[in-house]
Amino acid sequence: RRWRSLPPHSKKLAITLSSKLRTEGEKLLACVHCGLCLEACPTYVITGDENDGPRGRLYLMRAVAEGRLGHTSESFERHIDRCLGCRACESVCPAGVDYGQLLEASRAELYLDPQRRGVQYRLLRFVLAHVWMYPKRLRFVFLMLRIFRRSGLPVALRKSRLARLISPRLEFGLALLESSVGIRKPEAPTTTTTGKATRAAFLFKGCVGEGLFGRVNTATERVLRYEGFAVEAPSKQVCCGALHAHAGDLAGARRLARQNVSAFGPGATDPIVTNAGGCGAMLKGYSHLLSEDSEWQERAHRFSERVFDIGQLLSNPTAVGSSTPVGIVTYDASCHLLYGQHAADASLAMVAAIPDISFASLKGSERCCGGAGIYNLLEPELSGLVLKEKLECLRQTGAETVATGNPGCQMQIGAGAKLAGLPIKVCHPVELLDEWYQRSGRYGPNG
């Protein structure tokens, strides 16, 4: 009777959320709105708006699913869109609400109505469907971006202030691209090892990772080989699907997930190594994403169990002796590495194992930087306020280098630092280890 009484728009959302409500419905309904999640939520801390906090958004989800609020409500769309998806709320929720998956289910409903959502979301849908789903097209786009980056035009346009006159969003976008340049040029992977028994590992390169951060993949492979791993990167791997899932395109995310599960060998048991917190969290989530697909659910579960961040495999790297000091270094935890994979401490341990580093703790390391995929381009104002808080904490450390385990975070912090005049370099933790191995002669004369 209750289902028949729901208006059509509420039935649509109820269908979208039905699988989630079946598995997590009691936890969602059991949310007592205690407010413990509020101080963990960056958007609530900044705006003070109840609807910009997890319990407010959960209330909106319930209201739409129960027919008390239309899914076309401006309030529902606005506050769901303004969520960073950092999942910090999950770590403090006493009811165990699986907020991240509920958020993606809610965005899947919004994704069904592209015309109402404006030009930028229609453009996003087009890019996700017609570029990101096709590896050759995506590689071409990243090739063009790398050529543009090497030309020096992003720096020239930014420093000339022309980009700011056109649009502050364009200026920030140029700074993002400029910030994808690393602290060390990529080199050919070495085959030198420590002499340990060789173990096999599969490297997940990622689309943005390989397209703009190839040096991080090179450093990851080089370090893994030195530590005794035989590394293979399957040629048929594709984007992890995180951008699709976060945008609400769950069908696209599932299509990519199936391709990756196949590419990495359904019967293999060797670890799948990632160096991007967002990709790793998404790969770990394949077991949930394909949980209702009887043909793929078991394969997806086995796949997810094989996924490890590079820090988890190298939390105790071979670090003996000393070399030239690298100055003051701090560490910022990627949200999805911390809250999605629960592996941020492993990367911190990897950095701490490097001799000659003067380490400075970062206040608010567990808080989001405001990047959140392409959130910084879709919600620039709120993203900028979140980033401003992060940059102030970085300034207080006096660090020359900040290490963080996600390309989006590297670009967000790097761009913010450039525009704020903060002289700090941003890199991946594995780059620091790779750099130290190279300086200390571990790779030999050709490393």
Short mmCIF file of C-alpha atoms in Angstrom, two decimals:
data_model
loop_
_atom_site.label_atom_id
_atom_site.label_comp_id
_atom_site.label_asym_id
_atom_site.label_seq_id
_atom_site.Cartn_x
_atom_site.Cartn_y
_atom_site.Cartn_z
CA ARG A 1 0.00 0.00 0.00
CA ARG A 2 2.81 2.38 0.87
CA TRP A 3 4.53 1.74 -2.51
CA ARG A 4 1.26 2.41 -4.40
CA SER A 5 0.83 5.68 -2.54
CA LEU A 6 4.24 7.03 -3.61
CA PRO A 7 4.26 9.56 -6.46
CA PRO A 8 6.10 8.47 -9.68
CA HIS A 9 9.25 10.54 -9.04
CA SER A 10 9.68 8.96 -5.60
CA LYS A 11 9.18 5.48 -7.04
CA LYS A 12 12.08 6.17 -9.43
CA LEU A 13 14.43 7.02 -6.60
CA ALA A 14 13.18 4.14 -4.51
CA ILE A 15 14.04 1.81 -7.41
CA THR A 16 17.51 3.39 -7.71
CA LEU A 17 18.11 2.99 -4.01
CA SER A 18 16.23 -0.28 -3.58
CA SER A 19 19.26 -2.58 -3.45
CA LYS A 20 21.00 -0.26 -1.03
CA LEU A 21 17.94 0.10 1.14
CA ARG A 22 17.57 -3.68 1.30
CA THR A 23 21.12 -4.13 2.59
CA GLU A 24 21.56 -0.93 4.58
CA GLY A 25 18.00 0.21 5.12
CA GLU A 26 17.93 -0.58 8.81
CA LYS A 27 21.18 1.30 9.39
CA LEU A 28 19.92 4.26 7.42
CA LEU A 29 16.66 4.33 9.32
CA ALA A 30 18.54 3.72 12.57
CA CYS A 31 20.52 6.93 12.12
CA VAL A 32 19.63 8.87 15.26
CA HIS A 33 21.00 12.13 13.85
CA CYS A 34 23.42 12.32 16.76
CA GLY A 35 25.62 14.83 14.95
CA LEU A 36 28.93 13.06 15.52
CA CYS A 37 29.50 13.22 11.77
CA LEU A 38 29.15 16.99 11.53
CA GLU A 39 32.61 18.04 12.69
CA ALA A 40 34.13 15.39 10.42
CA CYS A 41 32.38 16.89 7.37
CA PRO A 42 34.39 19.66 5.61
CA THR A 43 31.36 21.22 3.91
CA TYR A 44 29.33 21.46 7.12
CA VAL A 45 32.28 22.96 9.01
CA ILE A 46 32.56 25.69 6.38
CA THR A 47 28.90 26.49 5.69
CA GLY A 48 27.26 25.58 9.00
CA ASP A 49 24.25 24.47 6.97
CA GLU A 50 22.63 21.33 8.36
CA ASN A 51 21.84 20.16 4.84
CA ASP A 52 25.55 20.37 3.97
CA GLY A 53 26.31 17.77 6.64
CA PRO A 54 25.93 13.98 6.43
CA ARG A 55 22.86 13.70 8.64
CA GLY A 56 21.11 16.44 6.68
CA ARG A 57 21.87 14.73 3.41
CA LEU A 58 20.72 11.39 4.82
CA TYR A 59 17.48 13.05 5.86
CA LEU A 60 17.03 14.37 2.30
CA MET A 61 17.67 10.88 0.91
CA ARG A 62 15.04 9.40 3.21
CA ALA A 63 12.58 12.17 2.41
CA VAL A 64 12.86 11.56 -1.33
CA ALA A 65 12.73 7.77 -1.01
CA GLU A 66 9.64 8.00 1.20
CA GLY A 67 7.85 10.45 -1.08
CA ARG A 68 8.01 13.43 1.26
CA LEU A 69 10.29 15.33 -1.13
CA GLY A 70 10.53 15.21 -4.90
CA HIS A 71 13.78 14.05 -6.47
CA THR A 72 13.61 17.20 -8.62
CA SER A 73 13.80 19.31 -5.48
CA GLU A 74 16.44 22.01 -5.75
CA SER A 75 17.44 21.35 -2.15
CA PHE A 76 18.05 17.64 -2.79
CA GLU A 77 20.12 18.31 -5.91
CA ARG A 78 22.10 21.18 -4.41
CA HIS A 79 23.17 19.49 -1.20
CA ILE A 80 23.88 16.10 -2.75
CA ASP A 81 26.06 17.83 -5.36
CA ARG A 82 27.88 19.87 -2.70
CA CYS A 83 29.07 16.73 -0.90
CA LEU A 84 32.77 16.02 -1.43
CA GLY A 85 32.24 12.28 -1.05
CA CYS A 86 35.31 12.10 1.20
CA ARG A 87 33.57 9.52 3.47
CA ALA A 88 35.08 10.98 6.63
CA CYS A 89 31.64 10.71 8.20
CA GLU A 90 31.75 6.91 7.95
CA SER A 91 34.71 6.74 10.33
CA VAL A 92 32.77 8.38 13.17
CA CYS A 93 29.23 7.08 12.56
CA PRO A 94 28.13 4.87 15.49
CA ALA A 95 25.29 3.41 13.39
CA GLY A 96 27.65 2.23 10.64
CA VAL A 97 25.77 3.97 7.83
CA ASP A 98 27.49 3.21 4.52
CA TYR A 99 27.22 6.81 3.42
CA GLY A 100 29.48 6.64 0.35
CA GLN A 101 27.37 4.03 -1.40
CA LEU A 102 24.14 5.82 -0.52
CA LEU A 103 25.59 9.02 -1.95
CA GLU A 104 26.46 7.33 -5.24
CA ALA A 105 22.97 5.81 -5.43
CA SER A 106 21.45 9.25 -4.90
CA ARG A 107 23.64 10.79 -7.59
CA ALA A 108 22.57 7.98 -9.92
CA GLU A 109 19.04 9.33 -9.61
CA LEU A 110 20.17 12.86 -10.44
CA TYR A 111 22.11 11.47 -13.40
CA LEU A 112 18.82 10.33 -14.97
CA ASP A 113 17.75 13.90 -15.70
CA PRO A 114 20.61 15.63 -17.59
CA GLN A 115 18.54 18.42 -19.17
CA ARG A 116 17.50 19.89 -15.84
CA ARG A 117 21.05 19.90 -14.49
CA GLY A 118 22.57 22.45 -16.84
CA VAL A 119 25.32 22.68 -19.44
CA GLN A 120 28.29 21.61 -17.33
CA TYR A 121 26.62 18.34 -16.33
CA ARG A 122 25.57 17.61 -19.91
CA LEU A 123 29.20 18.16 -20.91
CA LEU A 124 30.32 15.83 -18.12
CA ARG A 125 27.92 13.13 -19.34
CA PHE A 126 29.26 13.47 -22.87
CA VAL A 127 32.91 13.20 -21.78
CA LEU A 128 32.25 10.21 -19.53
CA ALA A 129 30.26 8.38 -22.20
CA HIS A 130 32.22 9.23 -25.35
CA VAL A 131 35.80 9.78 -24.16
CA TRP A 132 36.43 8.05 -20.84
CA MET A 133 34.86 4.79 -21.97
CA TYR A 134 37.24 4.50 -24.93
CA PRO A 135 40.95 4.04 -24.05
CA LYS A 136 42.29 5.25 -27.43
CA ARG A 137 40.29 8.47 -27.27
CA LEU A 138 41.31 9.01 -23.67
CA ARG A 139 44.99 8.45 -24.44
CA PHE A 140 44.74 10.99 -27.24
CA VAL A 141 43.21 13.59 -24.91
CA PHE A 142 45.96 13.08 -22.35
CA LEU A 143 48.60 13.24 -25.09
CA MET A 144 47.25 16.64 -26.11
CA LEU A 145 47.27 17.79 -22.49
CA ARG A 146 50.89 16.68 -22.04
CA ILE A 147 51.91 18.53 -25.22
CA PHE A 148 50.10 21.62 -23.97
CA ARG A 149 51.78 21.24 -20.57
CA ARG A 150 55.25 20.91 -22.11
CA SER A 151 54.67 23.97 -24.31
CA GLY A 152 54.80 26.23 -21.27
CA LEU A 153 51.53 27.92 -22.23
CA PRO A 154 49.72 27.01 -18.96
CA VAL A 155 52.41 28.82 -16.96
CA ALA A 156 52.51 31.78 -19.35
CA LEU A 157 48.74 32.22 -19.39
CA ARG A 158 48.51 31.94 -15.63
CA LYS A 159 51.32 34.41 -14.95
CA SER A 160 50.01 36.89 -17.53
CA ARG A 161 46.72 37.08 -15.60
CA LEU A 162 44.90 36.60 -18.91
CA ALA A 163 43.35 33.38 -17.68
CA ARG A 164 42.01 35.11 -14.55
CA LEU A 165 40.46 37.85 -16.69
CA ILE A 166 38.70 35.20 -18.76
CA SER A 167 37.64 33.07 -15.79
CA PRO A 168 39.09 32.23 -12.35
CA ARG A 169 38.00 28.66 -13.07
CA LEU A 170 40.22 28.62 -16.17
CA GLU A 171 43.14 29.97 -14.15
CA PHE A 172 42.71 27.20 -11.60
CA GLY A 173 42.38 24.59 -14.35
CA LEU A 174 45.71 25.71 -15.84
CA ALA A 175 47.30 25.55 -12.40
CA LEU A 176 45.95 22.02 -11.99
CA LEU A 177 47.61 20.91 -15.22
CA GLU A 178 50.83 22.69 -14.30
CA SER A 179 50.82 20.91 -10.93
CA SER A 180 50.86 17.48 -12.54
CA VAL A 181 54.58 18.00 -13.23
CA GLY A 182 56.64 16.04 -10.69
CA ILE A 183 59.86 16.30 -8.73
CA ARG A 184 61.75 13.87 -10.95
CA LYS A 185 61.64 13.01 -14.64
CA PRO A 186 60.53 9.42 -15.37
CA GLU A 187 63.21 6.93 -16.30
CA ALA A 188 63.21 3.36 -17.57
CA PRO A 189 62.38 0.86 -14.80
CA THR A 190 65.39 -0.92 -13.38
CA THR A 191 65.56 -4.70 -13.10
CA THR A 192 67.88 -4.54 -10.10
CA THR A 193 66.53 -6.39 -7.04
CA THR A 194 67.59 -6.87 -3.47
CA GLY A 195 68.15 -10.57 -4.10
CA LYS A 196 64.89 -11.61 -2.44
CA ALA A 197 62.74 -14.35 -3.93
CA THR A 198 60.74 -12.83 -6.77
CA ARG A 199 57.04 -12.29 -6.15
CA ALA A 200 54.49 -11.33 -8.77
CA ALA A 201 52.44 -8.15 -8.72
CA PHE A 202 50.05 -6.50 -11.18
CA LEU A 203 50.25 -2.72 -11.54
CA PHE A 204 47.02 -0.77 -12.03
CA LYS A 205 48.13 2.36 -13.88
CA GLY A 206 44.90 4.35 -13.91
CA CYS A 207 43.77 6.76 -16.62
CA VAL A 208 44.82 10.09 -15.07
CA GLY A 209 47.74 8.29 -13.43
CA GLU A 210 49.16 7.07 -16.73
CA GLY A 211 47.99 10.11 -18.70
CA LEU A 212 49.49 12.86 -16.52
CA PHE A 213 51.42 11.07 -13.76
CA GLY A 214 53.37 8.47 -15.71
CA ARG A 215 56.40 9.25 -13.54
CA VAL A 216 54.55 7.90 -10.47
CA ASN A 217 53.80 4.63 -12.25
CA THR A 218 57.44 4.44 -13.34
CA ALA A 219 58.63 5.07 -9.78
CA THR A 220 56.19 2.48 -8.45
CA GLU A 221 57.40 -0.17 -10.88
CA ARG A 222 61.04 0.65 -10.23
CA VAL A 223 60.66 0.40 -6.45
CA LEU A 224 58.62 -2.81 -6.68
CA ARG A 225 61.27 -4.44 -8.85
CA TYR A 226 64.00 -3.37 -6.46
CA GLU A 227 62.02 -4.87 -3.59
CA GLY A 228 61.82 -8.23 -5.36
CA PHE A 229 58.54 -8.09 -7.28
CA ALA A 230 58.07 -9.19 -10.86
CA VAL A 231 55.74 -6.47 -12.14
CA GLU A 232 53.18 -6.80 -14.90
CA ALA A 233 50.74 -4.15 -16.13
CA PRO A 234 47.91 -5.78 -18.15
CA SER A 235 47.46 -4.00 -21.48
CA LYS A 236 43.65 -4.29 -21.47
CA GLN A 237 43.10 -2.47 -18.18
CA VAL A 238 40.87 0.62 -18.36
CA CYS A 239 39.75 3.49 -16.14
CA CYS A 240 38.68 2.31 -12.69
CA GLY A 241 35.25 3.93 -13.07
CA ALA A 242 35.48 6.25 -10.05
CA LEU A 243 34.53 9.37 -12.01
CA HIS A 244 31.50 7.58 -13.43
CA ALA A 245 30.38 6.30 -10.03
CA HIS A 246 30.84 9.67 -8.34
CA ALA A 247 28.87 11.37 -11.11
CA GLY A 248 26.04 8.83 -10.78
CA ASP A 249 26.77 6.84 -13.96
CA LEU A 250 26.75 3.46 -12.24
CA ALA A 251 26.08 1.61 -15.49
CA GLY A 252 29.28 3.05 -16.98
CA ALA A 253 31.21 2.23 -13.81
CA ARG A 254 30.00 -1.39 -13.95
CA ARG A 255 31.02 -1.71 -17.59
CA LEU A 256 34.55 -0.55 -16.77
CA ALA A 257 34.66 -2.78 -13.69
CA ARG A 258 33.90 -5.88 -15.75
CA GLN A 259 36.66 -4.98 -18.22
CA ASN A 260 39.21 -4.60 -15.42
CA VAL A 261 38.19 -7.82 -13.69
CA SER A 262 38.76 -9.63 -16.97
CA ALA A 263 42.02 -7.82 -17.74
CA PHE A 264 43.67 -8.76 -14.44
CA GLY A 265 42.90 -12.45 -14.75
CA PRO A 266 39.83 -13.93 -13.05
CA GLY A 267 41.82 -16.88 -11.71
CA ALA A 268 44.93 -14.99 -10.61
CA THR A 269 45.74 -14.46 -6.93
CA ASP A 270 48.74 -12.12 -7.10
CA PRO A 271 48.25 -8.61 -5.65
CA ILE A 272 46.95 -5.74 -7.76
CA VAL A 273 48.94 -2.66 -6.78
CA THR A 274 47.60 0.89 -7.02
CA ASN A 275 49.24 4.23 -6.30
CA ALA A 276 46.07 6.33 -6.43
CA GLY A 277 43.81 6.44 -3.39
CA GLY A 278 40.68 7.12 -5.46
CA CYS A 279 41.38 4.28 -7.89
CA GLY A 280 42.21 1.88 -5.09
CA ALA A 281 38.99 2.62 -3.21
CA MET A 282 37.00 2.13 -6.39
CA LEU A 283 38.72 -1.17 -7.21
CA LYS A 284 38.11 -2.35 -3.65
CA GLY A 285 34.45 -1.46 -4.18
CA TYR A 286 33.94 -3.66 -7.24
CA SER A 287 32.57 -6.41 -4.98
CA HIS A 288 29.74 -4.05 -4.03
CA LEU A 289 29.34 -2.48 -7.46
CA LEU A 290 28.74 -5.87 -9.10
CA SER A 291 27.08 -7.52 -6.11
CA GLU A 292 23.77 -7.96 -7.96
CA ASP A 293 25.35 -9.38 -11.11
CA SER A 294 25.25 -13.14 -10.63
CA GLU A 295 27.77 -13.71 -13.42
CA TRP A 296 30.35 -11.30 -12.06
CA GLN A 297 29.80 -10.94 -8.31
CA GLU A 298 32.15 -13.74 -7.23
CA ARG A 299 34.87 -12.71 -9.67
CA ALA A 300 34.54 -9.10 -8.54
CA HIS A 301 34.82 -10.14 -4.90
CA ARG A 302 38.04 -12.06 -5.56
CA PHE A 303 39.36 -9.11 -7.56
CA SER A 304 38.69 -6.63 -4.75
CA GLU A 305 40.46 -8.83 -2.23
CA ARG A 306 43.62 -8.66 -4.34
CA VAL A 307 43.81 -4.83 -4.38
CA PHE A 308 46.54 -3.17 -2.30
CA ASP A 309 47.95 0.32 -2.19
CA ILE A 310 51.68 0.56 -2.90
CA GLY A 311 52.22 1.64 0.72
CA GLN A 312 50.73 -1.59 2.00
CA LEU A 313 53.27 -3.62 0.04
CA LEU A 314 56.17 -1.34 1.00
CA SER A 315 55.40 -0.35 4.58
CA ASN A 316 58.78 -1.82 5.50
CA PRO A 317 60.98 -0.96 2.50
CA THR A 318 64.70 -1.64 2.30
CA ALA A 319 66.09 1.59 3.76
CA VAL A 320 69.67 1.28 4.96
CA GLY A 321 72.45 3.86 5.04
CA SER A 322 72.18 7.54 4.28
CA SER A 323 72.30 10.02 1.45
CA THR A 324 71.80 13.72 0.83
CA PRO A 325 69.09 15.18 3.10
CA VAL A 326 65.87 16.09 1.28
CA GLY A 327 64.62 18.76 3.68
CA ILE A 328 61.35 19.08 5.58
CA VAL A 329 58.60 16.75 4.37
CA THR A 330 54.99 16.44 5.48
CA TYR A 331 52.26 13.96 4.58
CA ASP A 332 48.63 14.56 3.65
CA ALA A 333 46.31 11.55 3.67
CA SER A 334 44.20 11.00 0.57
CA CYS A 335 40.57 10.68 1.73
CA HIS A 336 39.88 7.52 -0.27
CA LEU A 337 43.15 5.99 0.81
CA LEU A 338 42.26 6.78 4.43
CA TYR A 339 38.50 6.20 4.54
CA GLY A 340 38.02 3.98 1.49
CA GLN A 341 41.01 1.64 1.74
CA HIS A 342 41.98 2.28 5.38
CA ALA A 343 45.60 2.24 4.22
CA ALA A 344 46.86 5.80 4.77
CA ASP A 345 49.10 4.80 7.68
CA ALA A 346 50.99 2.42 5.40
CA SER A 347 52.07 5.27 3.11
CA LEU A 348 53.02 7.33 6.14
CA ALA A 349 55.18 4.44 7.35
CA MET A 350 56.78 4.24 3.92
CA VAL A 351 57.78 7.90 4.12
CA ALA A 352 58.99 7.52 7.70
CA ALA A 353 61.29 4.65 6.66
CA ILE A 354 63.35 6.98 4.46
CA PRO A 355 66.54 8.22 6.19
CA ASP A 356 67.48 11.90 6.18
CA ILE A 357 63.91 13.17 6.02
CA SER A 358 62.97 15.83 8.51
CA PHE A 359 59.30 15.01 8.97
CA ALA A 360 56.71 17.59 10.04
CA SER A 361 53.25 16.45 11.14
CA LEU A 362 50.38 18.11 9.30
CA LYS A 363 47.42 19.34 11.30
CA GLY A 364 44.21 18.22 9.61
CA SER A 365 45.97 15.62 7.49
CA GLU A 366 42.82 13.52 7.71
CA ARG A 367 40.63 16.27 6.21
CA CYS A 368 39.80 16.59 2.51
CA CYS A 369 41.77 19.03 0.35
CA GLY A 370 38.70 19.87 -1.76
CA GLY A 371 39.80 18.13 -4.96
CA ALA A 372 37.39 15.18 -4.88
CA GLY A 373 37.70 14.12 -8.52
CA ILE A 374 36.38 17.05 -10.55
CA TYR A 375 34.52 18.62 -7.61
CA ASN A 376 37.02 21.51 -7.75
CA LEU A 377 35.74 22.37 -11.24
CA LEU A 378 32.04 21.75 -10.58
CA GLU A 379 31.88 23.44 -7.16
CA PRO A 380 34.84 25.86 -7.28
CA GLU A 381 33.73 28.19 -4.50
CA LEU A 382 33.24 25.56 -1.80
CA SER A 383 36.25 23.58 -3.02
CA GLY A 384 38.37 26.71 -2.71
CA LEU A 385 37.29 27.27 0.89
CA VAL A 386 38.17 23.68 1.80
CA LEU A 387 41.54 24.07 0.05
CA LYS A 388 42.26 27.35 1.83
CA GLU A 389 42.09 25.55 5.19
CA LYS A 390 44.45 22.84 3.92
CA LEU A 391 46.99 25.36 2.60
CA GLU A 392 47.06 27.22 5.90
CA CYS A 393 47.85 23.99 7.73
CA LEU A 394 50.61 23.26 5.21
CA ARG A 395 52.03 26.73 5.67
CA GLN A 396 52.30 26.14 9.41
CA THR A 397 54.47 23.04 8.92
CA GLY A 398 57.23 24.93 7.12
CA ALA A 399 57.58 21.90 4.84
CA GLU A 400 59.28 22.10 1.48
CA THR A 401 57.56 18.97 0.17
CA VAL A 402 54.16 17.42 0.82
CA ALA A 403 53.58 13.78 -0.08
CA THR A 404 50.06 12.55 -0.81
CA GLY A 405 48.83 9.32 -2.35
CA ASN A 406 46.35 10.42 -5.00
CA PRO A 407 46.85 12.33 -8.29
CA GLY A 408 43.76 14.49 -7.72
CA CYS A 409 45.08 15.57 -4.33
CA GLN A 410 48.51 16.28 -5.81
CA MET A 411 46.97 18.55 -8.45
CA GLN A 412 44.57 20.26 -6.05
CA ILE A 413 47.19 21.07 -3.43
CA GLY A 414 49.81 21.92 -6.05
CA ALA A 415 47.48 24.31 -7.88
CA GLY A 416 46.37 25.96 -4.67
CA ALA A 417 49.97 26.39 -3.52
CA LYS A 418 50.99 27.99 -6.83
CA LEU A 419 48.10 30.46 -6.80
CA ALA A 420 48.70 31.27 -3.13
CA GLY A 421 52.44 31.75 -3.61
CA LEU A 422 53.26 28.90 -1.22
CA PRO A 423 56.71 27.46 -2.12
CA ILE A 424 55.99 23.79 -1.64
CA LYS A 425 56.45 20.79 -3.95
CA VAL A 426 53.85 18.03 -4.11
CA CYS A 427 54.62 14.40 -4.88
CA HIS A 428 53.56 10.83 -4.22
CA PRO A 429 55.16 9.05 -1.22
CA VAL A 430 56.59 6.37 -3.52
CA GLU A 431 58.41 9.10 -5.45
CA LEU A 432 60.29 10.02 -2.28
CA LEU A 433 61.33 6.41 -1.77
CA ASP A 434 62.31 6.07 -5.42
CA GLU A 435 64.28 9.31 -5.25
CA TRP A 436 66.11 8.13 -2.15
CA TYR A 437 66.94 4.75 -3.69
CA GLN A 438 68.32 6.53 -6.74
CA ARG A 439 70.43 9.03 -4.73
CA SER A 440 71.85 6.33 -2.48
CA GLY A 441 72.95 4.25 -5.46
CA ARG A 442 70.53 1.37 -4.87
CA TYR A 443 69.63 1.10 -8.53
CA GLY A 444 73.23 0.91 -9.68
CA PRO A 445 74.84 3.05 -12.42
CA ASN A 446 71.92 2.62 -14.80
CA GLY A 447 69.13 3.19 -12.29
#
